[in-house]
Each structure stands twice: as structure tokens, then as C-alpha cells.
Amino acid sequence: MAIPKSHRSGGPRTAAGLRAVAGNALRTGAYAAQVVLPGENPAHFQDLEQAFLNDFAPADIAEATLVHQLAVITWKKLRLDRIEHSHFLGLIH
């Protein structure tokens, strides 16, 4: 049963409260707007993206955008692979 809107808190309103709950919905980061999450190395993402740029040598903004999206998708896939691997290791031990 849903809680009536009049009884909901509406969430945090102060800057400190907003910072405190900013990562609440973050689980795997698969849908995160931020590409590189806390605890990840931004230089590793930059290296991955640069490798794609070197391989595909985009000729215009459209191609550069597609290469960037490929780097982001690959980065998130690698993150999910690490999470899955860690989860299964936990199950084994």
C-alpha cells in the first residue's frame, strides 16, 4: 500500500542532507549518470577511452560521440563483470 503524499517527508532539503543520501540509489552504477564512480580510477577510464579513440580515429563529432559512448558502455560492463566476479567468489568462500 502506498503512503499518502501528505504523510511523506519529501526527503532531505539541506545541502548536508542531500549529500548524505546522494548515493542511496547507487548499487552497481549501471545506470549512474556519473561514468567514473567513487573508488574507481578516472585515469583508467581515460586510458580506455583513448585506446578507443586511437583505434577508431573518429572523423567528426558524431563519430567521436559514438566512440565516447562505446567507452562508457565498456567501462560499465567491466564494472559489472568485477561485481559479478566478486559476488561469486563470496559464494564460493
C-alpha atoms as one frame of an Amber mdcrd trajectory, in Angstrom:
protein
   0.000   0.000   0.000   1.370   3.410  -0.954   1.986   6.088   1.636  -0.219
   9.143   1.012   1.762  12.147  -0.213   0.663  14.212   2.782   2.498  11.775
   5.112   5.771  11.635   3.171   8.763  13.568   4.417   9.722  14.782   0.948
  13.316  13.824   1.564  16.253  15.928   2.682  16.231  19.638   1.968  19.581
  20.854   3.327  22.843  20.617   1.419  24.244  18.234   4.042  21.144  16.041
   3.857  21.263  15.922   0.067  24.950  14.921   0.155  24.203  12.218   2.720
  21.626  10.499   0.502  23.218  11.209  -2.888  24.422   7.626  -3.342  21.421
   5.817  -1.851  20.138   4.541  -5.199  23.589   3.513  -6.385  24.008  -0.241
  -6.465  26.066  -1.320  -9.460  26.425   2.009 -11.211  24.951   0.552 -14.407
  22.508   3.441 -14.667  24.595   6.097 -12.979  24.916   9.401 -14.799  28.461
   9.680 -13.475  30.799   7.495 -15.545  33.633   7.042 -13.045  32.285   6.226
  -9.597  33.946   6.926  -6.249  36.665   4.338  -5.690  37.374   3.973  -9.421
  40.419   5.490 -11.073  39.497   8.223 -13.600  42.841   7.703 -15.344  41.862
   4.096 -16.134  38.692   5.298 -17.865  40.663   7.949 -19.748  43.133   5.285
 -20.900  40.273   3.074 -22.111  38.622   5.947 -23.967  41.933   6.985 -25.518
  42.504   3.427 -26.746  39.107   3.519 -28.477  39.912   6.939 -29.948  43.214
   5.594 -31.267  41.549   2.501 -32.740  38.587   4.224 -34.397  40.072   7.684
 -35.158  36.699   9.466 -35.289  36.461  11.965 -38.143  33.685  14.176 -36.763
  31.624  14.939 -33.661  29.096  12.183 -34.400  31.805   9.528 -34.597  33.557
  10.953 -31.516  30.266  10.765 -29.603  29.784   7.133 -30.606  33.342   6.293
 -29.543  32.755   8.007 -26.185  29.517   6.056 -25.698  31.355   2.829 -26.544
  33.984   3.660 -23.911  31.287   4.382 -21.300  29.376   1.180 -22.065  32.584
  -0.858 -21.972  33.608   0.764 -18.660  30.241  -0.059 -17.092  30.364  -3.629
 -18.458  33.807  -4.119 -16.929  32.459  -2.790 -13.604  29.555  -5.243 -13.698
  31.966  -8.072 -14.516  34.062  -7.158 -11.444  30.963  -7.061  -9.234  29.752
 -10.407 -10.548  33.182 -11.965 -10.079  33.394 -10.643  -6.531  29.897 -11.912
  -5.751  30.666 -15.434  -6.974  33.963 -15.503  -5.100  31.992 -14.631  -1.962
  29.607 -17.515  -2.614  32.470 -19.973  -3.088  34.194 -18.971   0.157
